[in-house]
Amino acid sequence: MAHDERRLQVLRAIVQDYVSTNDPVGSKALAERHDLGVSPATIRNDMAVLEEQGYITQPHTSAGRVPTDKGYRLFVDRLSAVKPLSAAERKAIERFLDGAVDLHDVLGRTVRLLAQLTHQVAVVQYPTLSRSAVRHLEVVQLTASRLLLVLITDTGRVEQRVVECPVDMAQDDVADLRALLNSAFAGARLADAGSRVPDLVDTAPPHLRALVAAVSATLVETLVEPGEDRLVIGGTANLARTALDFPGSLRPLLEALEEQVVVLKLISEVDTGGAVLVRIGEENAHEALTGASVVSVGYGTGDRALGGLGIVGPTRMDYPGNMAAVRAVARYVGQLLAES
Amino acid sequence: MAHDERRLQVLRAIVQDYVSTNDPVGSKALAERHDLGVSPATIRNDMAVLEEQGYITQPHTSAGRVPTDKGYRLFVDRLSAVKPLSAAERKAIERFLDGAVDLHDVLGRTVRLLAQLTHQVAVVQYPTLSRSAVRHLEVVQLTASRLLLVLITDTGRVEQRVVECPVDMAQDDVADLRALLNSAFAGARLADAGSRVPDLVDTAPPHLRALVAAVSATLVETLVEPGEDRLVIGGTANLARTALDFPGSLRPLLEALEEQVVVLKLISEVDTGGAVLVRIGEENAHEALTGASVVSVGYGTGDRALGGLGIVGPTRMDYPGNMAAVRAVARYVGQLLAES
DNA sequence: GGCTGGCACTCGCACGGACCGAGTGCCAGC
DNA sequence: GCTGGCACTCGGTCCGTGCGAGTGCCAGCC
């Protein structure tokens, strides 16, 4: 019992030291810097056991130990206390986010803030369309047969689509179309929009039916589908600082970030309970993210989930601090968006 | 005369070889790989002169020569023929860009395309707001005293702003406001919008005056100002490949790219005549861009300039190829946007 | 006058051996 | 079960050497 407990202390100390120094940590340094109450020799025995169990590893003989993914996992699950943010950090969050003029601005500031607080790459997802509701649909005629459809959601997103129509339209037709669409979809969650289409087409005046059908089809096809979820990414400059932590090069990671789809999946799969999720190294199950960890959490207004946000960095990161920062920022963003 | 001519050939050969091999190039290799018709010894004499004049330099004694910024400049100005795009590349441009659903999509595809064609970081500017005209203004009421203003421009941009109003509004007020704003601003270039405000406020019905004033103020302040210009950036993964070409680290460059303001300035200062602009190394007059070159060009519809696009890469880049790619993409994007 | 081949010279770099020190595993003793 | 001691391993650094690429210069040739 007592051994087990101390071994965990040793693991914790190893993780902490390694994260802060980036040097494999040896038994002697550990005994000096931490009050473990035992000699280096004893620590060596513990380390041998930890290595046996797969929590730590040696880069090479005669080097210190380094935590494995499994070691970080244990650290995150059982050994790390939540690190409260400093007053200065709370202040910074407020100062940074207040004064945003629209959703785009809020998310842009959020991603910069997160990157600055954590010194990692930050990722913020736009509020999911499928979980948003229609606030207003605007229709603007571009040419005789071409419309610009602008969707405004209750989460503040504004999306545009160009719709090619089968027939030419008069100005009155466009106004009628706008009224029809709004009365049909206003307040509807986008996920449910599809089911309202048949009814809408049926009740539309005959001369507008083809038009309504074409426009609603575009609406449902391109706005309800997932895959239309967007990401804001920032702080990639931080990768240059941590470049040495990534084995091969930064390239695959940068590519994955640009690709968006992989990261989007990781960020959007958040715990509905609001807990911060940590995925360490190979847990991410994607080649480009070997050696990378993702810390993410959902944000929302009240009890309603809007999307996810988080950070991506090397497995060798300050988990308690980053988890605290991610959670705090998510809460604040949620509040901010609830106001509008 | 004949010497001068040959010396330029030597410089051209040095640039070409150095760009493709990344090794300082020596007189012997030069004589072997290029048909200069003279012996290495003669080339050495020419190289000594070129070095004297500042076009090339030696990283260290007993190494070959490397072009300086000045050398690249001469190469771009006088020694490079425009490299026509291959049929496959033209095909790729069409295939890539066709099927875009809106402006956001067009620019996103453009930046990916450009990054792929040039293997550099690509940058595309959204159509400048100040040069755009108002197509439609939509007003959506969020709360009693808060409005969401949505601006749709003739260049396809859709911008949103939240406006806090001094007074509570009834639904009819919002509808009236919408009509007033549209009749006042529809068709106006945003740069001229400010001058229409006083007239608009004067002619507005008394009970709407405060409202109109507040909304137009926001409109002018946040949408007409420059600095609201946006960039799309892509292909940063290509930096990892060319990392060795950047002296210190990638960090300052990545930071400058995220900051946007520096790059925006470079990209938006385009030649109005439609020529491709090349800024080499220190010509960029920004510390983070030492060792980087920017190739940019304006894009637009017909004779109307919308914005700029271009690439950022190491000074050691394929200027003819990249210039051709940038120009071709800009043309195609211009055509595409002219259609909508 | 300009080009060429030859030649001595300069360095950067890769290679290899020696040294050092951090860290380990093991063992006998407390 | 912990501790101090000890022999051992092995990566990193330092240094000296040899090699080769590339240069500048010079005398001779067209």
XYZ file of C-alpha atoms (C1' of nucleotides) in Angstrom, chain C:
30
model
C 42.531 41.862 -74.363
C 40.335 38.007 -72.906
C 40.209 33.070 -72.073
C 42.336 28.822 -70.198
C 44.825 25.254 -67.573
C 47.515 24.630 -63.649
C 48.520 25.113 -58.913
C 48.800 26.309 -54.162
C 45.802 27.544 -50.500
C 41.774 27.761 -47.444
C 38.217 26.011 -44.908
C 34.124 23.435 -43.633
C 32.849 18.932 -42.615
C 32.851 14.145 -41.645
C 35.209 10.680 -39.108
C 37.113 8.581 -35.107
C 39.131 8.099 -30.568
C 39.359 9.692 -25.736
C 37.182 11.502 -21.921
C 33.546 12.662 -18.829
C 29.541 12.389 -16.295
C 24.873 11.139 -15.473
C 22.321 7.413 -14.512
C 21.500 2.637 -13.679
C 21.237 -2.162 -11.531
C 22.799 -4.928 -8.059
C 24.342 -6.229 -3.572
C 25.606 -6.401 1.091
C 24.503 -4.261 5.376
C 21.498 -1.919 8.621
